[in-house]
Each structure stands twice: as C-alpha cells, then as structure tokens.
Short mmCIF file of C-alpha atoms and ligand atoms in Angstrom, two decimals:
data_model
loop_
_atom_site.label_atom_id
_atom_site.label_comp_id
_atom_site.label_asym_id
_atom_site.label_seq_id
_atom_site.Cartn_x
_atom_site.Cartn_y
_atom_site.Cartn_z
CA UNK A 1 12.17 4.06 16.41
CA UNK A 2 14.35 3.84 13.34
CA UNK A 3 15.72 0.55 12.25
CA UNK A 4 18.90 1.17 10.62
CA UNK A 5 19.82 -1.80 8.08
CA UNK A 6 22.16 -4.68 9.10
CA UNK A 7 25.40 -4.27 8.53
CA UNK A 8 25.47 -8.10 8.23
CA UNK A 9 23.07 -7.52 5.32
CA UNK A 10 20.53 -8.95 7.54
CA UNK A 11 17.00 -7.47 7.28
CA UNK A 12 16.88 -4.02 8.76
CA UNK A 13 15.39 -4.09 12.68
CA UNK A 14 11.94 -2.97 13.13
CA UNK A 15 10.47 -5.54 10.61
CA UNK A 16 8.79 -7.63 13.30
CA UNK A 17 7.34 -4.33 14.95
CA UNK A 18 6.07 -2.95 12.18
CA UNK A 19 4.17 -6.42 11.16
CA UNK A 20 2.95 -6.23 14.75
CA UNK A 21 0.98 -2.31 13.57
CA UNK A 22 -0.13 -3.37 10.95
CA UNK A 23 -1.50 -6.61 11.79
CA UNK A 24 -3.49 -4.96 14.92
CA UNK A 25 -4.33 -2.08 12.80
CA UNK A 26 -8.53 -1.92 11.66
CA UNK A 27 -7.74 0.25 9.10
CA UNK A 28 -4.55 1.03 7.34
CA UNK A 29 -3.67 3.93 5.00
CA UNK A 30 -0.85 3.32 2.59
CA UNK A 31 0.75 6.41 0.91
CA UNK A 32 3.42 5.45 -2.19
CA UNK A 33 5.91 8.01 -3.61
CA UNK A 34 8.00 7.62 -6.28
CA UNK A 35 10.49 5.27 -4.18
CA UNK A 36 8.51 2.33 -4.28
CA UNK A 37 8.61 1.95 -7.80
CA UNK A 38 11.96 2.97 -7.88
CA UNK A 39 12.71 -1.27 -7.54
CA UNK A 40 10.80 -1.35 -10.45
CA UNK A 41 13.02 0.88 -12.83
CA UNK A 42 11.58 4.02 -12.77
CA UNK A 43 13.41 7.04 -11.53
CA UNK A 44 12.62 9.01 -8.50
CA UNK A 45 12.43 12.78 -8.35
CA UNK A 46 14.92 13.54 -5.89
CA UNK A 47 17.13 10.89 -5.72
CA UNK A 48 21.03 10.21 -7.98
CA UNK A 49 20.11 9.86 -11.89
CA UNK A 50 16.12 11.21 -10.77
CA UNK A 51 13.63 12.59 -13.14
CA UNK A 52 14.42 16.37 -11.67
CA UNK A 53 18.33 16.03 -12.08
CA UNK A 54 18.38 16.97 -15.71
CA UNK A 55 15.67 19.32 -15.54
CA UNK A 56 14.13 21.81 -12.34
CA UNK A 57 10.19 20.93 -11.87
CA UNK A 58 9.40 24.55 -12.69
CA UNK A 59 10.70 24.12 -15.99
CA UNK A 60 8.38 21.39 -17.01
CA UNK A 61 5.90 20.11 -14.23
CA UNK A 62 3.55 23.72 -14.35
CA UNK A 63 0.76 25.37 -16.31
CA UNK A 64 3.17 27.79 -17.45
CA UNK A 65 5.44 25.16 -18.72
CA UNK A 66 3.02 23.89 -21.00
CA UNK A 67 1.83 27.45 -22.09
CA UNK A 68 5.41 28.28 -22.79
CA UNK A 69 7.06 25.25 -24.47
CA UNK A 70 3.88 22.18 -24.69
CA UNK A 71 6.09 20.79 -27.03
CA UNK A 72 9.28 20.05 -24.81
CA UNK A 73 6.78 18.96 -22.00
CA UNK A 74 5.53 16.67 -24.30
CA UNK A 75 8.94 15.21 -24.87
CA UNK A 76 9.65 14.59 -21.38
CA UNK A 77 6.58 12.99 -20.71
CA UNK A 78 6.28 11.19 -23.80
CA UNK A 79 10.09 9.77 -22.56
CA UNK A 80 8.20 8.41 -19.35
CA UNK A 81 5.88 7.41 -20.91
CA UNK A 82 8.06 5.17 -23.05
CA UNK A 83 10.19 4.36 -20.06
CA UNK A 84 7.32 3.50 -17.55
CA UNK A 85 5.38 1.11 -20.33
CA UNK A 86 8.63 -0.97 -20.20
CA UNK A 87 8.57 -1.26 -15.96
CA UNK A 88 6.72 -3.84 -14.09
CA UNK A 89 4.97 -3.60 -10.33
CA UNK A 90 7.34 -5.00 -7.99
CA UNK A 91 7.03 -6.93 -4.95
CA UNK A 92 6.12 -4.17 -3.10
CA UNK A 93 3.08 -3.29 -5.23
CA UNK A 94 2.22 -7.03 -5.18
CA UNK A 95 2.33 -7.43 -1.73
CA UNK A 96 -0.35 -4.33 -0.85
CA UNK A 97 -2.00 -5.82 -3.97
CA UNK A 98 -2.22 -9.39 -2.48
CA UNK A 99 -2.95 -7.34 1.17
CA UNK A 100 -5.89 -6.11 -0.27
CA UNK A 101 -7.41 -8.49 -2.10
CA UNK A 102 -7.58 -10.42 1.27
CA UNK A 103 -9.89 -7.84 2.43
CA UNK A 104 -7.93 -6.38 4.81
CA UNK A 105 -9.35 -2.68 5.54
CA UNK A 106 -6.19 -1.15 3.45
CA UNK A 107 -6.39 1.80 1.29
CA UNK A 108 -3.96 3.12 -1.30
CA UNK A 109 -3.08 6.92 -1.85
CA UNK A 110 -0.16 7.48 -4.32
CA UNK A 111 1.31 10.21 -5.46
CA UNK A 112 2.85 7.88 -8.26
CA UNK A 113 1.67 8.69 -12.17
CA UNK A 114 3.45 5.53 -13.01
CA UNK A 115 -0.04 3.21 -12.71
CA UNK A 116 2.02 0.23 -11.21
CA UNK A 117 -0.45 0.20 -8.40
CA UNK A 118 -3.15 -0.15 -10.63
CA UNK A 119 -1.38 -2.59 -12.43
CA UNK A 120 -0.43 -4.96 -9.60
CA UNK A 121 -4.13 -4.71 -8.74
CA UNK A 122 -4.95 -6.24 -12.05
CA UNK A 123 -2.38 -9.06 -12.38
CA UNK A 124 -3.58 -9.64 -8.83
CA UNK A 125 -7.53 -10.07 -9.72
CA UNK A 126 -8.09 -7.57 -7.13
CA UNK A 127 -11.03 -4.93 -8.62
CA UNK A 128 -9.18 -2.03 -7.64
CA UNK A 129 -11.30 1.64 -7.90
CA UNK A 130 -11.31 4.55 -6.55
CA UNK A 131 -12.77 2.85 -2.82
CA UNK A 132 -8.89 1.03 -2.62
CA UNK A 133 -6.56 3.03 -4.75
CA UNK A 134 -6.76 6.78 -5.15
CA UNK A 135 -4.13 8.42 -7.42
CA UNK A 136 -3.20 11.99 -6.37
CA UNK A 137 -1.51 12.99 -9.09
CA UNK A 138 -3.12 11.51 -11.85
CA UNK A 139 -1.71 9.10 -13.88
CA UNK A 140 0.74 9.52 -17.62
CA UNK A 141 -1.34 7.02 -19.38
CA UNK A 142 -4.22 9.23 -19.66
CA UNK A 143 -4.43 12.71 -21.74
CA UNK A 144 -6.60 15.48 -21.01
CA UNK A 145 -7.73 18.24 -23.39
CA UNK A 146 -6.55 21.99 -22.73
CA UNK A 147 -10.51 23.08 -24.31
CA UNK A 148 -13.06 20.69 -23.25
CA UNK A 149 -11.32 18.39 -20.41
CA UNK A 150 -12.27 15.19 -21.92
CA UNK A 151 -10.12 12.71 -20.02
CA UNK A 152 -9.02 9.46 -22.14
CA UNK A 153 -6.76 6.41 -21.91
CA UNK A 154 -4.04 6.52 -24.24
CA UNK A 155 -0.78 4.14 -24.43
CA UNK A 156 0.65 4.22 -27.20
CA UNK A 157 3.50 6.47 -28.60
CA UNK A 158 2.82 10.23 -28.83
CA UNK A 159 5.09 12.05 -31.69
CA UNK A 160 6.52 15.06 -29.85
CA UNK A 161 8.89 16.15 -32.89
CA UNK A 162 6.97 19.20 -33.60
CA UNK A 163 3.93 21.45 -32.38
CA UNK A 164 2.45 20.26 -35.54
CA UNK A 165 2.45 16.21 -34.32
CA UNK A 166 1.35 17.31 -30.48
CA UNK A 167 -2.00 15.25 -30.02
CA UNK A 168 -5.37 17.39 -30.25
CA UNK A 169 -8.68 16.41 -29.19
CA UNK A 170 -10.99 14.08 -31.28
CA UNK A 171 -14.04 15.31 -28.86
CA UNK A 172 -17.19 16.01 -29.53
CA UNK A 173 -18.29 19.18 -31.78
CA UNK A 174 -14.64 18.84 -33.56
CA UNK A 175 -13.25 19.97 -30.62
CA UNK A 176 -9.48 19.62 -31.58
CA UNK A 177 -8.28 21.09 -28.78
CA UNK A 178 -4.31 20.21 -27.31
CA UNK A 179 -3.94 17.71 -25.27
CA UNK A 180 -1.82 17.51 -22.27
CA UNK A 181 -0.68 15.19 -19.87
CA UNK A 182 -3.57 14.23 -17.40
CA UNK A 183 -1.26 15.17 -14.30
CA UNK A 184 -1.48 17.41 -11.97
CA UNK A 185 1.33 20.43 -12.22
CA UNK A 186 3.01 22.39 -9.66
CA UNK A 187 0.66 25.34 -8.55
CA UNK A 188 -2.46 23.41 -9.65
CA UNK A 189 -5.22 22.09 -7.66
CA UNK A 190 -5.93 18.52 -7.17
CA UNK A 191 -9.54 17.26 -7.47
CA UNK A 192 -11.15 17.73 -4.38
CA UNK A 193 -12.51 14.55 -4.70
CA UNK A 194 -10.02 12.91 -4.98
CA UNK A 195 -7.97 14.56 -1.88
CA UNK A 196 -10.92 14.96 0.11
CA UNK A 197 -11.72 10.89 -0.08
CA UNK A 198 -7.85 10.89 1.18
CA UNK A 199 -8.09 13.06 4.38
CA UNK A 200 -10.74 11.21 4.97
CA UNK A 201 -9.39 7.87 4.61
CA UNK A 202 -5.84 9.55 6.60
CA UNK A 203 -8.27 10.44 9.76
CA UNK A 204 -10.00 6.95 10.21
CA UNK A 205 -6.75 5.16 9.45
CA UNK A 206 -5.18 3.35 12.59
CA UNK A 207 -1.75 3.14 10.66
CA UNK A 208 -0.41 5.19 8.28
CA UNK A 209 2.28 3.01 6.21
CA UNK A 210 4.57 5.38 4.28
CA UNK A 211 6.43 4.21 1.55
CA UNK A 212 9.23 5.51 -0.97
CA UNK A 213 7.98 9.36 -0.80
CA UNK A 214 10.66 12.14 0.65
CA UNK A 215 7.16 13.94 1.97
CA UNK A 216 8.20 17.17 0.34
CA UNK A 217 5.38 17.72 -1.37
CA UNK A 218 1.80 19.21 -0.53
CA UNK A 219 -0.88 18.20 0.20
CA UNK A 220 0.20 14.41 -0.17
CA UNK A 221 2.68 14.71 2.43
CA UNK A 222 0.08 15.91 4.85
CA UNK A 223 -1.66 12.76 5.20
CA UNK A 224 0.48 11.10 7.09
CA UNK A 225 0.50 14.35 10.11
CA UNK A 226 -3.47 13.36 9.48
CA UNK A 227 -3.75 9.92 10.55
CA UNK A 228 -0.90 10.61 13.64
CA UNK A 229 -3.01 13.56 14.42
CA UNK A 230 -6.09 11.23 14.93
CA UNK A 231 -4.80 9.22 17.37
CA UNK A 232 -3.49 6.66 15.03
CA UNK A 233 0.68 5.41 14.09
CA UNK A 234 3.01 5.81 11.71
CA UNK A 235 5.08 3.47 9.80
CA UNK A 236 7.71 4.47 7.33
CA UNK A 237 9.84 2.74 4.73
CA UNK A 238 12.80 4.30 2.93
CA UNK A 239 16.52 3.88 2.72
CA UNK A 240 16.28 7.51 3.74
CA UNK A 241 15.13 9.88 6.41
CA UNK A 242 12.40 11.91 5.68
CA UNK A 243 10.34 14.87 7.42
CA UNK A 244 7.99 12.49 8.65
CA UNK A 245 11.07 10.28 10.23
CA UNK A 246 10.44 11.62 13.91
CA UNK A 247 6.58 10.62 13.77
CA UNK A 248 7.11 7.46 13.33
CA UNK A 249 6.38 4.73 15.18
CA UNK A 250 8.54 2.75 13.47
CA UNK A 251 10.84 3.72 10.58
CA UNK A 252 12.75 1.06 8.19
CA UNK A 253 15.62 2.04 6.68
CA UNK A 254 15.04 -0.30 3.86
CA UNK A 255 14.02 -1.17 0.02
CA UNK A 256 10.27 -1.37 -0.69
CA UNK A 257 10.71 -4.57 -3.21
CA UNK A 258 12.46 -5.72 0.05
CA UNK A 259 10.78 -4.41 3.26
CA UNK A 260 7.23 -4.49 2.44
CA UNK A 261 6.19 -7.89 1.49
CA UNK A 262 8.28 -8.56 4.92
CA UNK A 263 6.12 -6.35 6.78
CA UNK A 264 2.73 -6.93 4.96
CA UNK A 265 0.57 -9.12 7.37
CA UNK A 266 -0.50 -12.63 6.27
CA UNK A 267 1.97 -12.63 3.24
CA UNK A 268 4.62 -15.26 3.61
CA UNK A 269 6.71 -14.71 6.78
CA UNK A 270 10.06 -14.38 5.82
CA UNK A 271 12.52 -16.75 8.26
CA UNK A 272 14.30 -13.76 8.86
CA UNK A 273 12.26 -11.22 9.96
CA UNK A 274 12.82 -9.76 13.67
C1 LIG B 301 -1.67 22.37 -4.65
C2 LIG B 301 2.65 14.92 -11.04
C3 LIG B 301 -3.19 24.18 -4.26
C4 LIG B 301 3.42 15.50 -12.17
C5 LIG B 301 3.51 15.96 -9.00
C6 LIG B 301 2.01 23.80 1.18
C7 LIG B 301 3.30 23.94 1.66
C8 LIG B 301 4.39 24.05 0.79
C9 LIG B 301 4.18 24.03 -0.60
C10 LIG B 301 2.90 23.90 -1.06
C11 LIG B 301 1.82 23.78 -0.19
N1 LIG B 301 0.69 23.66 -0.94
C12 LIG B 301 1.02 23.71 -2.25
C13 LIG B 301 2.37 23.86 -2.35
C14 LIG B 301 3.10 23.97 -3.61
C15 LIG B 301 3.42 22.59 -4.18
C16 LIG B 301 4.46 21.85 -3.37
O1 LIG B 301 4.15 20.99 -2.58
N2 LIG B 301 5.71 22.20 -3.60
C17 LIG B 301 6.79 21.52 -2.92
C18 LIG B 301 7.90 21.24 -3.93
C19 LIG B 301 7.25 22.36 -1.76
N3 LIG B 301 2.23 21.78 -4.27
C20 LIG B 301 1.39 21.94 -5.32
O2 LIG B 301 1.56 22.79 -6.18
C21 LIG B 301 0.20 21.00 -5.38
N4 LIG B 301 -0.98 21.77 -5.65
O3 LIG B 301 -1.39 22.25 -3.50
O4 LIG B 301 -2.72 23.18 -5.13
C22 LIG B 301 -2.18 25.31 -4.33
C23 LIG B 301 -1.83 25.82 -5.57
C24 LIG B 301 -0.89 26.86 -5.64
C25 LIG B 301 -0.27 27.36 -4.47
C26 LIG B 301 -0.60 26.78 -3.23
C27 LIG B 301 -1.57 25.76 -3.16
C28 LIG B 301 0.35 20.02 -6.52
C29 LIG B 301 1.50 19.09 -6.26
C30 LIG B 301 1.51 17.97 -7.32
C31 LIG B 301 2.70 18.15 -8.24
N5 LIG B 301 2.77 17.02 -9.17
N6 LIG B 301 3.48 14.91 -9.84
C32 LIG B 301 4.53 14.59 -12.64
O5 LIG B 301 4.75 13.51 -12.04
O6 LIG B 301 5.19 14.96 -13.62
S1 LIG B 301 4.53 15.93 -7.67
C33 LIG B 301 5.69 14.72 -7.96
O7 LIG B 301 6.75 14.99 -7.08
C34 LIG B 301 5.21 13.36 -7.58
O8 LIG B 301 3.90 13.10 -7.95
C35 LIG B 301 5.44 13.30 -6.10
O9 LIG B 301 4.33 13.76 -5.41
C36 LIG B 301 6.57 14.28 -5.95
C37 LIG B 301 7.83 13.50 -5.75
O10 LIG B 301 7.81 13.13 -4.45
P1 LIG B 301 8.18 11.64 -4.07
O11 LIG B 301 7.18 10.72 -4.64
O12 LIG B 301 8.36 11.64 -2.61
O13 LIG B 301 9.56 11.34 -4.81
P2 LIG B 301 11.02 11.83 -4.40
O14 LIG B 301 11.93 11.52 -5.52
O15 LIG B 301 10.95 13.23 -3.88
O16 LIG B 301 11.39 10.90 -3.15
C38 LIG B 301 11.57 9.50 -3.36
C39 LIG B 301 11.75 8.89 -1.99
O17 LIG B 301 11.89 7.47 -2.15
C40 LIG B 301 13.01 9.37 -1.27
O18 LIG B 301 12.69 9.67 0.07
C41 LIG B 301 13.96 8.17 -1.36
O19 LIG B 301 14.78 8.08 -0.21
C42 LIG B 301 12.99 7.02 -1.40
N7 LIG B 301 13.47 5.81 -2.06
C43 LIG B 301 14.40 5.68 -3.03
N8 LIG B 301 14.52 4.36 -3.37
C44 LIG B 301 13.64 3.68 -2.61
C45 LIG B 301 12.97 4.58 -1.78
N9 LIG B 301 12.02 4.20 -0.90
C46 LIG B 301 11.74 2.87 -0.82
N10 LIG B 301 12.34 1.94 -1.59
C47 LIG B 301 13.30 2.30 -2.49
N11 LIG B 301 13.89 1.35 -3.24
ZN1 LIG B 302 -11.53 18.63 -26.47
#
C-alpha cells in the first residue's frame, strides 16, 4: 500500500496502519539510510545538493581512492566531519531512541556514518551497544590505521592541507602508520560481525521499518528482502519510491523528522494521524 502525502498537507495515509505493525510486531528491525538524517542537515548521497553530486563514489569512497589521492579523501571527509559535528539527531532518531529505551524488542541497523543514532541514544539515557544499534558502515568519528588497524575515537579537526599534516598512528611500537577514515569503502568487506548480527536480527524481525535509504546499496539493502522472506512485513518511509516500494506492507511517502515519531508506538499520538 503506498500512502501518497495529502495534498491538504495533511499527514500522508498509511500512518495509522503502519502504527498498527509495529505495535503488534514482537520484534522490529529498523534500517536508517542517509534520509533520516537528512531533517537533521546532513546531505544524502543521491538526492539534489547530495554528498555524490560534486564528486562520483569511485572517486573517493574506495581503497584505491585512498591509495591514489589519501589526501583529497581526507578533505572530503574531514568536510563531513566538520559538517556532521554541527548536526543534531532529529525527531526521528529520538523517537526510535525513546522506542527503545521503553524496551520494546527494536533493533537499529544503519548504514549512516553520521553517529546521530548513537547520539540520540545518549541524550536519551538509553545504553545503546552493539545488542540495539549496529552501524554498517562504520562511523566518521573514528580513524583507523592503514598498518596496525588500531581503531580510535577522534573529533576534533584533522588538517588535510598536505600529505605532510594527514594524521599517522600514535600506536604501539611507534607505529606511525596513516590513518584513514574508519568507514567502510566501496569494494570492501564489512565485518562479518557486524552484518552477520544483522541477518540475524532481519530473519527474527516481525517488521522491518525502513527509513530514509534508496536500498541501492549491498548488503544493507538486503535486509529488508530478509525479514519479508521470513514470514515477517515491511514498512517503509521516504518521500520517494524505492526498490523495496512493492514489498511493502505499507509505504509512507513522507519526512522521517515527520512520519516516524507519528508511527512509533507509545510515543505521543499525534491528533492527526489516520
Ligand atoms: C561488500 C560508508 C563484499 C562510506 C558506504 C551486490 C549487488 C550489487 C552490488 C554489490 C553487491 N555486493 C557488493 C556490491 C558492491 C557495492 C554496492 O552495493 N554498490 C552499489 C552502488 C550497487 N557494495 C559494496 O562494495 C559493499 N561491500 O559488499 O563487500 C564485496 C566486495 C567487492 C565486490 C562484491 C562484494 C560495501 C558498501 C558500503 C559502502 N560505504 N558508506 C561513506 O559514507 O563515505 S555506502 C553509503 O552509500 C552509505 O553508507 C549508504 O549505505 C549508501 C547511501 O545509501 P542511502 O543511505 O540509501 O542514501 P541515498 O542518498 O542513496 O538515499 C537517501 C534516501 O533517503 C532516498 O531514498 C531519499 O528519497 C530518502 N530521503 C530523502 N530525504 C528524506 C528521505 N527519507 C526520509 N526522510 C527524509 N527527510
Ligand atoms: Zn598503527
């Protein structure tokens, strides 16, 4: 069913439905993409004015990238870096933050770097690890070295104006090895860990809540065909269609910041939803 939005500027159709599957649901999986932080300032991939428009992913999100240039790589991730630090969650993150700290059987798989789930977890008081929130794709606030893979939490501003000023490793043994983004490229593998705790979570899930992704990209995107696959439903939210449109239970053509905390199950009812 896909609930096109009101030309009245009423909330789209489809709201009360899709409170209704998630309310019944045990277990719910809920997989972001970059959409439902797009509320929250920071640019999509795909979409008008996104992240790929000035530049193709091959050119900067891959191994060979980094081999070829790590210094320009560094400068666009260094700039959303500096633009993400400057975004807050939005309702949307707060709501599934809120959702979860009530308990509720819901698990978070994003394929977001932007750590606004994490950080609507935290303003929330909700303990969120790696049994609530997984993140695919790792995450642009950590840095991982090219020689000995230590993995570390770093915020503040990297100087990308020459190779020279590219952070190196501080390991042990004087490691000084480059550091990199701690992301995962086009053409790389994610951790199996990591993915493998998400299939999992995809084929127990009664509903599979989509939100903000254009389900182009692999694996991630498969997770979704997982849980309908296993007997369970589909919900989807973006202004958009998407390849995962015609599986859906229930698709809302809507905003995240708008159409989830409508949808999400014991948050405030909103008077208007239908
Ligand atoms: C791998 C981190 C093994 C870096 C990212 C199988 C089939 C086909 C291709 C493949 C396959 N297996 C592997 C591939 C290749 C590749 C792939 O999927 N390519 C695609 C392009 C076809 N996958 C990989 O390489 C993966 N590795 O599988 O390893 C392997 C290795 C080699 C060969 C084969 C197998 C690794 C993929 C991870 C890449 N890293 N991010 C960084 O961020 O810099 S991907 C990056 O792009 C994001 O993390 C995210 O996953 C993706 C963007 O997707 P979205 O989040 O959906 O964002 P997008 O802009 O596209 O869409 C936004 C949506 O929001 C839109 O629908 C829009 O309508 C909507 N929206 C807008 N506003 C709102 C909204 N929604 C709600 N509210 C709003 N307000
Ligand atoms: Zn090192």
């Amino acid at each position: 069913m896909i609930a096109a939005s009101d030309p009245a500027g009423r909330p789209p159709a489809g709201i009360e439905r899709a409170r209704r599957f998630l309310a019944e649901a045990d277990g719910v999986l809920v997989l972001t993409g970059a959409g439902i932080s797009a509320d929250s300032g920071v640019p999509t991939f795909r979409g008008e004015g996104g992240l790929w428009r000035q530049h193709r992913p091959e050119e900067l999100a891959t191994p060979q990238a980094f081999a070829r240039d790590p210094r320009l790589v560094w400068e666009w991730y260094e700039w959303r870096r500096r633009l993400v630090a400057d975004c807050d969650p939005n309702s949307a993150h707060v709501a599934l933050a809120r959702w979860q700290a009530r308990g509720a059987g819901v698990r978070i798989v994003t394929q977001n770097v932007d750590g606004l789930h994490g950080r609507a977890a935290s303003d929330t008081g909700v303990a969120s690890g790696p049994e609530l929130l997984l993140e695919l794709h790792g995450s642009l606030s950590r840095t991982r070295c090219t020689s000995c893979d230590a993995r570390r939490e770093r915020r503040d501003p990297i100087d990308t104006t020459s190779a020279a000023t590219l952070p190196h490793c501080a390991g042990a043994g004087d490691c000084r090895g480059l550091l990199r983004p701690d992301v995962v490229w086009f053409g790389e593998s994610l951790d199996p860990a990591v993915i493998g705790a998400a299939f999992g979570w995809a084929e127990t899930a009664d509903v599979c809540l989509v939100v903000g992704t254009s389900a182009v990209v692999q694996p991630a995107a498969s997770l979704a065909a997982v849980t309908r696959e296993a007997g369970g439903a589909l919900v989807e939210v973006n202004p958009e269609p998407t390849p995962l449109t015609w599986r859906a239970a229930v698709s809302i053509r809507g905003g995240a910041a708008d159409v989830v905390p409508r949808i999400v199950p014991g948050d405030q009812p909103s008077a208007t939803s239908r």
